[in-house]
Coordinates of C-alpha atoms in Angstrom, one line a residue:
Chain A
X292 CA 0.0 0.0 0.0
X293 CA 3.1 2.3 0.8
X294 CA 3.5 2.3 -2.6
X295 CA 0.0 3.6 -4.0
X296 CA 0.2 6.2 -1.8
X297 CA 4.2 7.2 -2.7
X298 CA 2.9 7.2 -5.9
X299 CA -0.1 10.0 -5.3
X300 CA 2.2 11.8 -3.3
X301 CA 4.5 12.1 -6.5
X302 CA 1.7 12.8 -8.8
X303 CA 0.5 15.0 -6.9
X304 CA 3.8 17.2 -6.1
X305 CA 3.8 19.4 -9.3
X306 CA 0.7 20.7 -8.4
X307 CA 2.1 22.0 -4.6
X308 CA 3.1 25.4 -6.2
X309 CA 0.0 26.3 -7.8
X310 CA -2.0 25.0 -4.6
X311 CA 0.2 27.2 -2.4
X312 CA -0.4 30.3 -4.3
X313 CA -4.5 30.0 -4.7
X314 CA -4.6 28.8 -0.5
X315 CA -2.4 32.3 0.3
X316 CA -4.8 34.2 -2.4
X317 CA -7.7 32.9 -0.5
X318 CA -6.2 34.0 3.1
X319 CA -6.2 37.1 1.8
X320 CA -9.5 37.4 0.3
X321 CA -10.9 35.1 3.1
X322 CA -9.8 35.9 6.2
X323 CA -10.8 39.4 6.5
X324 CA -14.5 38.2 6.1
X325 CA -15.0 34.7 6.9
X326 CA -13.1 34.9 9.6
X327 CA -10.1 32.5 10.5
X328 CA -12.8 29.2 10.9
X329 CA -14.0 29.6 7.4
X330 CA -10.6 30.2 5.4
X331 CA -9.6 26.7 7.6
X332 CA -12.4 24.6 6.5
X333 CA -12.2 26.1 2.6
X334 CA -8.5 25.7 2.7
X335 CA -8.8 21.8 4.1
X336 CA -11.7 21.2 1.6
X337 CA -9.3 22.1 -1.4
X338 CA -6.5 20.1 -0.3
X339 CA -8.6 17.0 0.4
X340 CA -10.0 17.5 -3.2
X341 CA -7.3 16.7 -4.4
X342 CA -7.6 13.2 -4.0
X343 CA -9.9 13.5 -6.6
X344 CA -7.4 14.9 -9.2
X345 CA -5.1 11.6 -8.0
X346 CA -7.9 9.7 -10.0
X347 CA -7.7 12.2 -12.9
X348 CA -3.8 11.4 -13.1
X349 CA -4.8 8.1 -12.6
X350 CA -7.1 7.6 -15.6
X351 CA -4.7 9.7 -17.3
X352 CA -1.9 7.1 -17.2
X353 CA -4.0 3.6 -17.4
X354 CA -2.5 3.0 -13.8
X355 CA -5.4 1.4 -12.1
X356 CA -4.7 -1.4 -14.5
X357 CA -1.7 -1.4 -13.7
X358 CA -1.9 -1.2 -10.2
X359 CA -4.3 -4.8 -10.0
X360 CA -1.4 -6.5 -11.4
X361 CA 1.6 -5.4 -8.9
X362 CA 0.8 -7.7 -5.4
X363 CA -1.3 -5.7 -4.5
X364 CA -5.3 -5.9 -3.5
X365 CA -8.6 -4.3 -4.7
X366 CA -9.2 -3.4 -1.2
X367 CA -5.7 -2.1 -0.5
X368 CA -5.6 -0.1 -3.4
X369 CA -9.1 1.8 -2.4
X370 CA -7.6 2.0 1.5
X371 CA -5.0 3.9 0.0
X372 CA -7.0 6.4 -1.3
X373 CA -8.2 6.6 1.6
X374 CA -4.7 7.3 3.4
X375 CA -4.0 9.9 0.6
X376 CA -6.9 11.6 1.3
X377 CA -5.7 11.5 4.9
X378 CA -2.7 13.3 4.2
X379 CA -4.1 16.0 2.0
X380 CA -7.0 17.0 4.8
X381 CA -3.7 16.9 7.4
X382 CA -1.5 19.0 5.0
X383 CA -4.7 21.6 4.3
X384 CA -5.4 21.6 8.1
X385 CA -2.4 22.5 9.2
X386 CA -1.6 25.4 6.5
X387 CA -4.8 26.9 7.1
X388 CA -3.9 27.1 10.9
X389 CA -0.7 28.3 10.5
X390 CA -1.8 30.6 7.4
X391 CA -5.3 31.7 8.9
X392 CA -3.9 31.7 12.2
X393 CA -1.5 34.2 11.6
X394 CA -4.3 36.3 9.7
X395 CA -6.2 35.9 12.8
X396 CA -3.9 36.9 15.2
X397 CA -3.1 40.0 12.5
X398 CA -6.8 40.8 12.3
X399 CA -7.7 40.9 16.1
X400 CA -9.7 38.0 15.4
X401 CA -7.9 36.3 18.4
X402 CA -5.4 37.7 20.7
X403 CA -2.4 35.5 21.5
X404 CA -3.5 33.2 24.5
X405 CA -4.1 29.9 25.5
X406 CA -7.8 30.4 24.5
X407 CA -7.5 31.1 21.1
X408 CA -4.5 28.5 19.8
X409 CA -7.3 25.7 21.8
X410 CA -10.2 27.3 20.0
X411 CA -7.9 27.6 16.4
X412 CA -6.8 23.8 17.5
X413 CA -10.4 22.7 17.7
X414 CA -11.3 24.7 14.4
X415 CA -8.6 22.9 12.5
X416 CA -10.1 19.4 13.9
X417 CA -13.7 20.3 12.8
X418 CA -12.2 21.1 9.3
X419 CA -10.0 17.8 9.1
X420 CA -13.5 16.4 10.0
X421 CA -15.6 18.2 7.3
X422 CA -13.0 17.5 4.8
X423 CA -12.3 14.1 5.4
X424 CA -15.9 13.0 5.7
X425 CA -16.5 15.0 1.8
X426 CA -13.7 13.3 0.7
X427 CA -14.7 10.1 1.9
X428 CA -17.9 10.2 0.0
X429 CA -16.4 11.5 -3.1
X430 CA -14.2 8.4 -3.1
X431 CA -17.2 6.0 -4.0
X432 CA -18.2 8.5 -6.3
X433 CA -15.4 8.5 -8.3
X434 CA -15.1 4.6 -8.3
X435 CA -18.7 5.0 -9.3
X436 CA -19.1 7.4 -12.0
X437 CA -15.2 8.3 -12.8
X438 CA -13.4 11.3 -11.5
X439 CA -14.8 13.9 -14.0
X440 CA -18.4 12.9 -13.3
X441 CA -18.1 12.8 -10.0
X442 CA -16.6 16.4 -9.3
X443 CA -20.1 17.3 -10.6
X444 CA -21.3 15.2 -8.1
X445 CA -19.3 16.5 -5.0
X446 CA -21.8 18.6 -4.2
X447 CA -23.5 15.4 -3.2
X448 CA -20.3 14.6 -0.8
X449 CA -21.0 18.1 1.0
X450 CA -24.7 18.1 1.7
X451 CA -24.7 14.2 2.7
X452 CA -22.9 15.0 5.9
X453 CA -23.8 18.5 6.1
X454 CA -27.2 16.7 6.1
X455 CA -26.3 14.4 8.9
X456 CA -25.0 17.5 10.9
X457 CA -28.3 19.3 10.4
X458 CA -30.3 16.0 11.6
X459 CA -28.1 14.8 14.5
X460 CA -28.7 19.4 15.8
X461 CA -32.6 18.9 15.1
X462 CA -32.8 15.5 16.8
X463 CA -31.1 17.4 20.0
X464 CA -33.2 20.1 19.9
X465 CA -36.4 18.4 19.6
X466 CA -35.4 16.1 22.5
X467 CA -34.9 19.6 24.0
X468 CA -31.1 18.8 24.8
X469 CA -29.5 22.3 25.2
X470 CA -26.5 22.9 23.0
X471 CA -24.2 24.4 25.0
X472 CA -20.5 26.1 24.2
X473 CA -18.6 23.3 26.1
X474 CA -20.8 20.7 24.2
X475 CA -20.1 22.2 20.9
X476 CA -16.2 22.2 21.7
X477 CA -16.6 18.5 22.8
X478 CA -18.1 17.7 19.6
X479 CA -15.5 19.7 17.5
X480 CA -13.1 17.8 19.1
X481 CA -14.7 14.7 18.9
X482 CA -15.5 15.4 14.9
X483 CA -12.5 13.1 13.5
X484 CA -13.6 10.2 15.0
X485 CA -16.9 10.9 13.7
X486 CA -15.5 11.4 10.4
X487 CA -13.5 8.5 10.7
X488 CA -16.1 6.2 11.1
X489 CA -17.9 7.8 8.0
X490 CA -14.9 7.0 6.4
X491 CA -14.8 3.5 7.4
X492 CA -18.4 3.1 6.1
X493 CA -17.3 5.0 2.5
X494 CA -14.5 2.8 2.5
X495 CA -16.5 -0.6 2.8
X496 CA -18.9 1.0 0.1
X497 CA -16.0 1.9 -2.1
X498 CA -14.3 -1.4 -1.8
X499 CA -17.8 -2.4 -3.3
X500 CA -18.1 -0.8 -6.2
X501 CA -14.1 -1.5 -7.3
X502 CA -14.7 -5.0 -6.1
X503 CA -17.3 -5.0 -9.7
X504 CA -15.5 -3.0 -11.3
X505 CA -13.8 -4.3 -14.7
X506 CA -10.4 -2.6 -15.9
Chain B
X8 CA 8.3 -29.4 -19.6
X9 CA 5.7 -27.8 -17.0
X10 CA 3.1 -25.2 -17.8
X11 CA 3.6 -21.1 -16.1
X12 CA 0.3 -20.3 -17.3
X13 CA -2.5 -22.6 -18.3
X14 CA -5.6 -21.0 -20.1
X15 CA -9.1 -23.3 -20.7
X16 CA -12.3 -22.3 -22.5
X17 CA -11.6 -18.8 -21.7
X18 CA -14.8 -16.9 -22.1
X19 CA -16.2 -12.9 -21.5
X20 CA -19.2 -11.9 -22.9
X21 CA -19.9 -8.3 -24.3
X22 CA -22.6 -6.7 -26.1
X23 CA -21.4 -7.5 -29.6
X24 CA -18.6 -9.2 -28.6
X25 CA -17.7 -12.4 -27.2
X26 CA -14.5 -14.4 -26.8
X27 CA -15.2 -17.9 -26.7
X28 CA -13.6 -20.3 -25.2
X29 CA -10.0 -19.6 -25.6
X30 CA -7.6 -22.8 -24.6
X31 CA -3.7 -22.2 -24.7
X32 CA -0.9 -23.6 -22.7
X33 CA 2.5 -22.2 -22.1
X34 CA 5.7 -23.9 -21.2
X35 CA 8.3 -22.6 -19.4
X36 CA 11.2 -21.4 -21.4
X37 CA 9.2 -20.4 -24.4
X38 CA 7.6 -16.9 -26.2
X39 CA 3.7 -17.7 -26.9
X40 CA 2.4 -14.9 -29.7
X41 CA -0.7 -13.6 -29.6
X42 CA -2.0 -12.7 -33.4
X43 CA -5.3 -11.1 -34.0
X44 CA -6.9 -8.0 -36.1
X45 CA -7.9 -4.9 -34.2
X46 CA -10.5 -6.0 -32.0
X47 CA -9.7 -9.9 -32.2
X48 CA -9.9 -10.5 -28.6
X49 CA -6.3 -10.3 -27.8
X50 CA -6.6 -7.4 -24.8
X51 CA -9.6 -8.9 -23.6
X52 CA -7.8 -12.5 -23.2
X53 CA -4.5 -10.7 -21.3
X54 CA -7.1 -9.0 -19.0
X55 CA -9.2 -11.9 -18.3
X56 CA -5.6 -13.8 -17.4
X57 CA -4.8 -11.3 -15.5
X58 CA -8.4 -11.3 -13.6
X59 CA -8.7 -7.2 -14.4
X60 CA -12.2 -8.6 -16.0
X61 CA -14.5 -11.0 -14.6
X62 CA -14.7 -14.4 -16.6
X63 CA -18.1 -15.5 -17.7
X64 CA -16.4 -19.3 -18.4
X65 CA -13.0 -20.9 -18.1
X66 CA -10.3 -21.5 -15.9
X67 CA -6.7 -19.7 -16.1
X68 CA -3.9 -20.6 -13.7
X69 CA -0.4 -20.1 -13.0
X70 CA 1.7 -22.6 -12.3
X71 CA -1.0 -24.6 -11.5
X72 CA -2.7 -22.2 -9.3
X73 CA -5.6 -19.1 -9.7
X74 CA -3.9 -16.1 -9.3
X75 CA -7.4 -15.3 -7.3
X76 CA -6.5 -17.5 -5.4
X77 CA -2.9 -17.4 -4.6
X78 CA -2.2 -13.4 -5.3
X79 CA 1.6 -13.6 -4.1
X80 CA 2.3 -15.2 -7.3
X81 CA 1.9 -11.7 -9.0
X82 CA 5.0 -11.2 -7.6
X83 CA 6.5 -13.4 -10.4
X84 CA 4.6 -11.8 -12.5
X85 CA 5.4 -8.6 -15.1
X86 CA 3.3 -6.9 -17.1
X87 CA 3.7 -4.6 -20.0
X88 CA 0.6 -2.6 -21.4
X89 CA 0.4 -0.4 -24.3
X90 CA 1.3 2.7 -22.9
X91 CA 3.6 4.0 -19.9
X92 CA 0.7 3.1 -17.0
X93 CA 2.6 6.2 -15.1
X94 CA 1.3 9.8 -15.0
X95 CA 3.5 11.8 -17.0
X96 CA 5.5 13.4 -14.0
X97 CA 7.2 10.8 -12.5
X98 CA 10.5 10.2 -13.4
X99 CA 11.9 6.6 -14.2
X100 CA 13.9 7.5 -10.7
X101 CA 11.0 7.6 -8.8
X102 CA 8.7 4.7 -11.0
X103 CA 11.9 2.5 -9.4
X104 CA 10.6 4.0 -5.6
X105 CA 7.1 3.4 -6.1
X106 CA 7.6 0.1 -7.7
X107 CA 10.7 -1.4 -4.8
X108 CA 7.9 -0.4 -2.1
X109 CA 5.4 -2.8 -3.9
X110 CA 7.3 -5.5 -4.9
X111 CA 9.6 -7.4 -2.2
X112 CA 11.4 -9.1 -4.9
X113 CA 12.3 -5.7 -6.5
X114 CA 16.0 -5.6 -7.4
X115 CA 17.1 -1.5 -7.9
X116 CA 20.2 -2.6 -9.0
X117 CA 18.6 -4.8 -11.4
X118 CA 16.6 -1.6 -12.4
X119 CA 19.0 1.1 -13.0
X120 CA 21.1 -1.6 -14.8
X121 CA 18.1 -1.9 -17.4
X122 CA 17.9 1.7 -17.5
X123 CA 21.3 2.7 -18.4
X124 CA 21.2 -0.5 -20.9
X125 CA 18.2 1.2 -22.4
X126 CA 20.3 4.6 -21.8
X127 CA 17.0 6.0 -20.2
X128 CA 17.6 9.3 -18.4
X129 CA 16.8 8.7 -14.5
X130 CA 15.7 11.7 -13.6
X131 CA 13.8 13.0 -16.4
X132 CA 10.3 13.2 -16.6
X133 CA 8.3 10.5 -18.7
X134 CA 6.5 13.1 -20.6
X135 CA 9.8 14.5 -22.4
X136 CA 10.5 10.7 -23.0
X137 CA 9.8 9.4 -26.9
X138 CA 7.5 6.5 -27.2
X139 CA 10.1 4.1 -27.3
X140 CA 11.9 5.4 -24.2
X141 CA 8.6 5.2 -22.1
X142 CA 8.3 1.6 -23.4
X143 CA 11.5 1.2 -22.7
X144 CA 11.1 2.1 -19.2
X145 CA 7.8 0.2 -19.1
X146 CA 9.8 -3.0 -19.9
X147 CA 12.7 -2.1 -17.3
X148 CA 10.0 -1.8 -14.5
X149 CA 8.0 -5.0 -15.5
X150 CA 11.3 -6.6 -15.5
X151 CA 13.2 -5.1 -11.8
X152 CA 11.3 -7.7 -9.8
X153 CA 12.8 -10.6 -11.5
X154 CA 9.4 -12.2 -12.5
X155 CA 9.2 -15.3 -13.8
X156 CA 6.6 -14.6 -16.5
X157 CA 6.3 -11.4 -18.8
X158 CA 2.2 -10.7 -20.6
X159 CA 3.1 -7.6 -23.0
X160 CA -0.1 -6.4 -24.7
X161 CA 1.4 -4.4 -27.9
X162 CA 4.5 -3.6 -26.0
X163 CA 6.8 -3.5 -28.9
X164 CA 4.0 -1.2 -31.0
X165 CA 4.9 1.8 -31.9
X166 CA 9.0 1.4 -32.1
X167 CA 11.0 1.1 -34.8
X168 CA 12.9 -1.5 -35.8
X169 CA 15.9 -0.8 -34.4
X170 CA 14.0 -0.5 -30.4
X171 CA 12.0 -3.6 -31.5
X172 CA 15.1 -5.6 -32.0
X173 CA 16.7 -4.5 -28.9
X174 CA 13.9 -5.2 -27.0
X175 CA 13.3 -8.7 -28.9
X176 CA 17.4 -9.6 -27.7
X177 CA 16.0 -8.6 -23.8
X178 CA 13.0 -11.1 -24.5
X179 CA 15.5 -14.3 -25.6
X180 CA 17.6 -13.6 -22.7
X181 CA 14.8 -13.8 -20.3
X182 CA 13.3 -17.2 -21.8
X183 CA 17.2 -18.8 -21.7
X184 CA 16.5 -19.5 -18.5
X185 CA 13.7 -22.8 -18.9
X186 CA 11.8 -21.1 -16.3
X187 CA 10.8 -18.0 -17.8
X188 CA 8.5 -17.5 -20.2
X189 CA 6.3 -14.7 -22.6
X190 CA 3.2 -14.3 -23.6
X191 CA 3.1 -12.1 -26.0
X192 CA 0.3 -10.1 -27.9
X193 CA 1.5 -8.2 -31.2
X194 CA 0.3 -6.4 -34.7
X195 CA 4.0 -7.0 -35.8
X196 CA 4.2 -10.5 -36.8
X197 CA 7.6 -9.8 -38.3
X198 CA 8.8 -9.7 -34.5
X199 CA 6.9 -12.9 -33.6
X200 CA 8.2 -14.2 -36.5
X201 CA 11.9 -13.8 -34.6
X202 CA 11.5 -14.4 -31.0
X203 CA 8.0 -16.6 -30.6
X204 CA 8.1 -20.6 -30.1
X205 CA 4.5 -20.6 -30.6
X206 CA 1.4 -18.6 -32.1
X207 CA -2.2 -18.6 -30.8
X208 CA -4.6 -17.2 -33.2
X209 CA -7.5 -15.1 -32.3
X210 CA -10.1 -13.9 -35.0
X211 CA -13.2 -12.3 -34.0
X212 CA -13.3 -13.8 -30.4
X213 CA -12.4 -17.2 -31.5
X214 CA -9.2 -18.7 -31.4
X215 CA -8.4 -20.4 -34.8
X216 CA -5.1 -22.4 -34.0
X217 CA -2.2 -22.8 -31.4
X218 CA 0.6 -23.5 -33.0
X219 CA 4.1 -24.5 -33.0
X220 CA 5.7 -21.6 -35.0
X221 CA 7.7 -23.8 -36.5
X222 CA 5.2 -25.9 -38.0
X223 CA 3.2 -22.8 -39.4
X224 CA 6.7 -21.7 -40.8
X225 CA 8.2 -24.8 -42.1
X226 CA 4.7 -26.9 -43.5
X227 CA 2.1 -23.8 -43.8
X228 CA 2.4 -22.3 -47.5
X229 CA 0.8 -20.3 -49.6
X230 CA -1.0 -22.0 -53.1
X231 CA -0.7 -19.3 -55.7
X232 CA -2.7 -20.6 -59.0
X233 CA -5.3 -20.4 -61.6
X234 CA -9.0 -20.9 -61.3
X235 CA -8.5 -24.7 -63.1
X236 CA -6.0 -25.4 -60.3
X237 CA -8.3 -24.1 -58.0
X238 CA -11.4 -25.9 -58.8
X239 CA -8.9 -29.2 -58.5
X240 CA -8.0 -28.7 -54.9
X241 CA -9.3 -30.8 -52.3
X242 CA -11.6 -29.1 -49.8
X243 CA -10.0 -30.7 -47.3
X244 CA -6.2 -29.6 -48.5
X245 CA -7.5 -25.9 -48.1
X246 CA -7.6 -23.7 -44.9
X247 CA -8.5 -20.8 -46.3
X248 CA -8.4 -18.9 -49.6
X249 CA -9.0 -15.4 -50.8
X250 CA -9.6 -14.5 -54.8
X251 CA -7.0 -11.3 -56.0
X252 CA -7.1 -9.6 -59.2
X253 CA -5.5 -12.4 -61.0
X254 CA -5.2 -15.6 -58.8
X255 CA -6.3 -17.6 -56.1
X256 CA -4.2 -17.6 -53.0
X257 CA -4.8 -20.9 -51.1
X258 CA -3.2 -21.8 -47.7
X259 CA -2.6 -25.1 -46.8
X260 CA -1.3 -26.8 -44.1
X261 CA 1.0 -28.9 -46.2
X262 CA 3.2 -27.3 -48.4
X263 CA 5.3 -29.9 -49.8
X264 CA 2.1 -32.1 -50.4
X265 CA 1.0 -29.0 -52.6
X266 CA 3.9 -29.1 -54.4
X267 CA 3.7 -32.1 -55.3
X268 CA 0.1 -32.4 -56.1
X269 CA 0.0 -28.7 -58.4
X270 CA 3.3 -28.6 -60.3
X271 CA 1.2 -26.0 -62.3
X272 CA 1.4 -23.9 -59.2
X273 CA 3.5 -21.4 -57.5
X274 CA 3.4 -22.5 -53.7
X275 CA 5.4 -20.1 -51.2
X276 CA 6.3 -20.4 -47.8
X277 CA 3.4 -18.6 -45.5
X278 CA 4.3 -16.1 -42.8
X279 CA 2.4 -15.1 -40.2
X280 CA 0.9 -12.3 -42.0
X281 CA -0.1 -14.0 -44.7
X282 CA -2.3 -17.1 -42.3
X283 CA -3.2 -13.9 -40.9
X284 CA -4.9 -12.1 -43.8
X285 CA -6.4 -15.0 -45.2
X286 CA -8.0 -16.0 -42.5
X287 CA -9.1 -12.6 -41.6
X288 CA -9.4 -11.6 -45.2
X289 CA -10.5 -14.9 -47.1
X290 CA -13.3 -17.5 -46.9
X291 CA -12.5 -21.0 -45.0
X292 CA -15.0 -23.2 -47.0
X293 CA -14.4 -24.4 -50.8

């Protein structure tokens, strides 16, 4: 599997410079109005998207082929998508905390304290979350309906769990459960594992469809 | 001698399409060629060995066992598409990473020895490579884990015949040893012609012959005569035969016997490429 994801990695490398300069455009067109929170989520989106382009470059080259015929397994080879898209919602997570951070602190959004790194900590957690559980369902997608179609269909990958969000804060308030600041820090911290175990279910659905899937 | 791969009644179904029960064997130590027109059936048999497709019928194994079944044996295993399989970025260099993290048999040495053999630049990126360089490279990867057995689907397409040659020297040296063998699919019969022991035939999903190449080069030939000599031929003497603007050409699976039979006739040996286009080309009843 080391070796899928050495090869994303290195596909993926030429596009570092460009990605670099549209995530510091965005700070500065971002951060000033959505705030630190919002720049982190976008910028952690964006990199986890580009697992997406991985498949691109992937259907580019005829690798998948390729790639059943090295000792390696169906299931391993959609686990290490998985992994990649790991590393890309890491890599976004933690530029947008240093990058927004710094716009942050520049802005007066947040004044340097304990407080605000654990509130910027927490933010970059919810947006590892948010990305990794898009990316998890865009995944399927791709295996589905191929890596063009299914950037058309990412929109799908956002308002599945945005959905989920929505039902799990209605189900809360109708049983009257008040939603309190510490709760909604517990459940920003809390959000990987959340999104982790989205991501294990995308994963077993993914495995799925490659499973039929002919090369 | 034992059988590396074992194919039996091979069969996919498409709309439109179905190859039907394909049946080969080959030995170790020996080139099997793959001929077939555009569309023959030739990719789809190298993916259903390689299980990229689901199998509607047959069996396929390697050294006696399903690759399905026993997956390490892709480890002896090397594969050569028609193209690079690697995203134009990567550098031969770090193809050799990916591939010595995937493979525990990979030798680097082994590797960059191919590579400077080939003279392929290590560090420069496969999309300023010609087409012969990237499958160059292709065949220098399939070959740096020492595999056992080598499927190239149209690997040698596309070079010219001074890369084809190279490349058909690399394929001898690897069957010297009685344990390695090729199978081998190719539009350039010329090649198989050189380097193949045997020749399976596949025309429109069906596989016409398996062959010793020897016995399609040494007793195939090719009838060249009249329309009196033509009506004299025994149906049974004729594989296949295809009217031109002035003569009947007739393959038949004895050339000698022909000979002897229609002194009034030209008989010539038959290459590849002629069984090829008469069966493709011709009719197979008199």
């Amino acid at each position: 599997m080391k070796s899928l994801v050495l090869k994303d990695l290195y596909n993926i490398v030429h596009n570092v410079k460009s990605m670099l300069f549209i995530l510091i455009v965005w700070a500065v067109g971002f951060v000033p109005t959505s705030g630190t929170g919002g720049y982190l989520v976008m910028c952690t989106i964006l990199c986890s998207m580009m697992t997406v382009t991985t498949f691109t470059f992937d259907d580019m080259a005829g690798w998948t082929p390729y790639a059943l015929v090295m000792p390696v397994t169906r299931r391993e080879i959609v686990l290490a998508k998985y992994a990649v898209l790991a590393v890309f919602c890491t890599a976004g997570s933690l530029f947008g905390l240093l990058v927004g951070g710094i716009g942050g602190f520049a802005m007066g959004e947040y004044t340097v304290g304990l407080q605000a790194f654990a509130e910027l900590a927490a933010l970059a957690l919810v947006s590892w979350a948010v990305a990794f559980a898009m990316g998890s369902v865009a995944i399927p997608l791709v295996y589905r309906f191929g890596a063009e179609r299914a950037r058309v269909l990412l929109l799908v990958s956002f308002l599945i769990p945005a959905a989920l969000c929505a039902a799990v804060y209605g189900v809360l308030w109708a049983a009257g459960v008040p939603v309190s600041e510490e709760m909604v820090m517990a459940l920003f911290c809390a959000s990987p594992l959340l999104a982790l175990a989205w991501g294990a279910a995308m994963y077993r659905a993914a495995c799925g469809i490659f499973a039929k899937t002919e090369c | 001698m034992d059988a590396i791969l074992e194919v039996k009644d091979l069969t996919k179904q498409y709309d439109g399409f179905t190859l039907d029960h394909v049946s080969f064997t080959v030995p170790g130590g020996c080139i099997m060629g793959l001929i077939g027109e555009n569309g023959a059936g030739k990719s789809t048999t190298i993916k259903a060995i390689l299980d990229l497709i689901h199998k509607d019928e047959g069996k396929v194994t390697f050294w006696g066992k399903d690759l399905a079944q026993a997956p390490e044996m892709k480890e002896d295993i090397g594969v050569v598409f028609d193209g690079i399989s690697f995203y134009e970025t990567l550098t031969p260099a770090r193809v050799g990473r990916i591939l010595s993290e995937a493979y525990k048999n990979w030798d680097d040495n082994l590797y960059k020895e191919y590579l400077q053999r080939f003279s392929l630049p290590v560090d420069k990126e496969i999309k300023g490579l010609s087409k012969g360089m990237k499958a160059k490279l292709s065949i220098a990867a399939a070959l740096g884990h020492r595999p056992k057995f080598l499927i190239l689907d149209e690997a040698t397409s596309g070079l010219d015949p001074v890369m084809r040659d190279d490349m058909l020297d690399v394929f001898l040296e690897f069957v010297q040893d009685e344990e390695h063998s090729i199978l081998m699919s190719s539009h350039i019969t010329t090649d198989l012609e050189k380097v193949a022991d045997y020749i399976t035939f596949i025309h429109q999903g069906q596989m016409m012959f398996c062959k010793s190449k020897d016995e399609l080069r040494y007793r195939y030939g090719v009838v060249r005569c009249g329309a009196a000599v033509f009506g004299q031929m025994d149906s049974a003497d004729v594989l296949a035969w295809r009217k031109e603007a002035y003569q009947w050409d007739v393959l038949v699976p004895d050339k000698e016997k022909a000979r002897r039979l229609y002194k009034n006739a030209v008989v010539d040996d038959a290459t590849i490429d002629d069984i090829l286009l008469l069966y493709v080309k011709g009719e197979r009843s008199k």
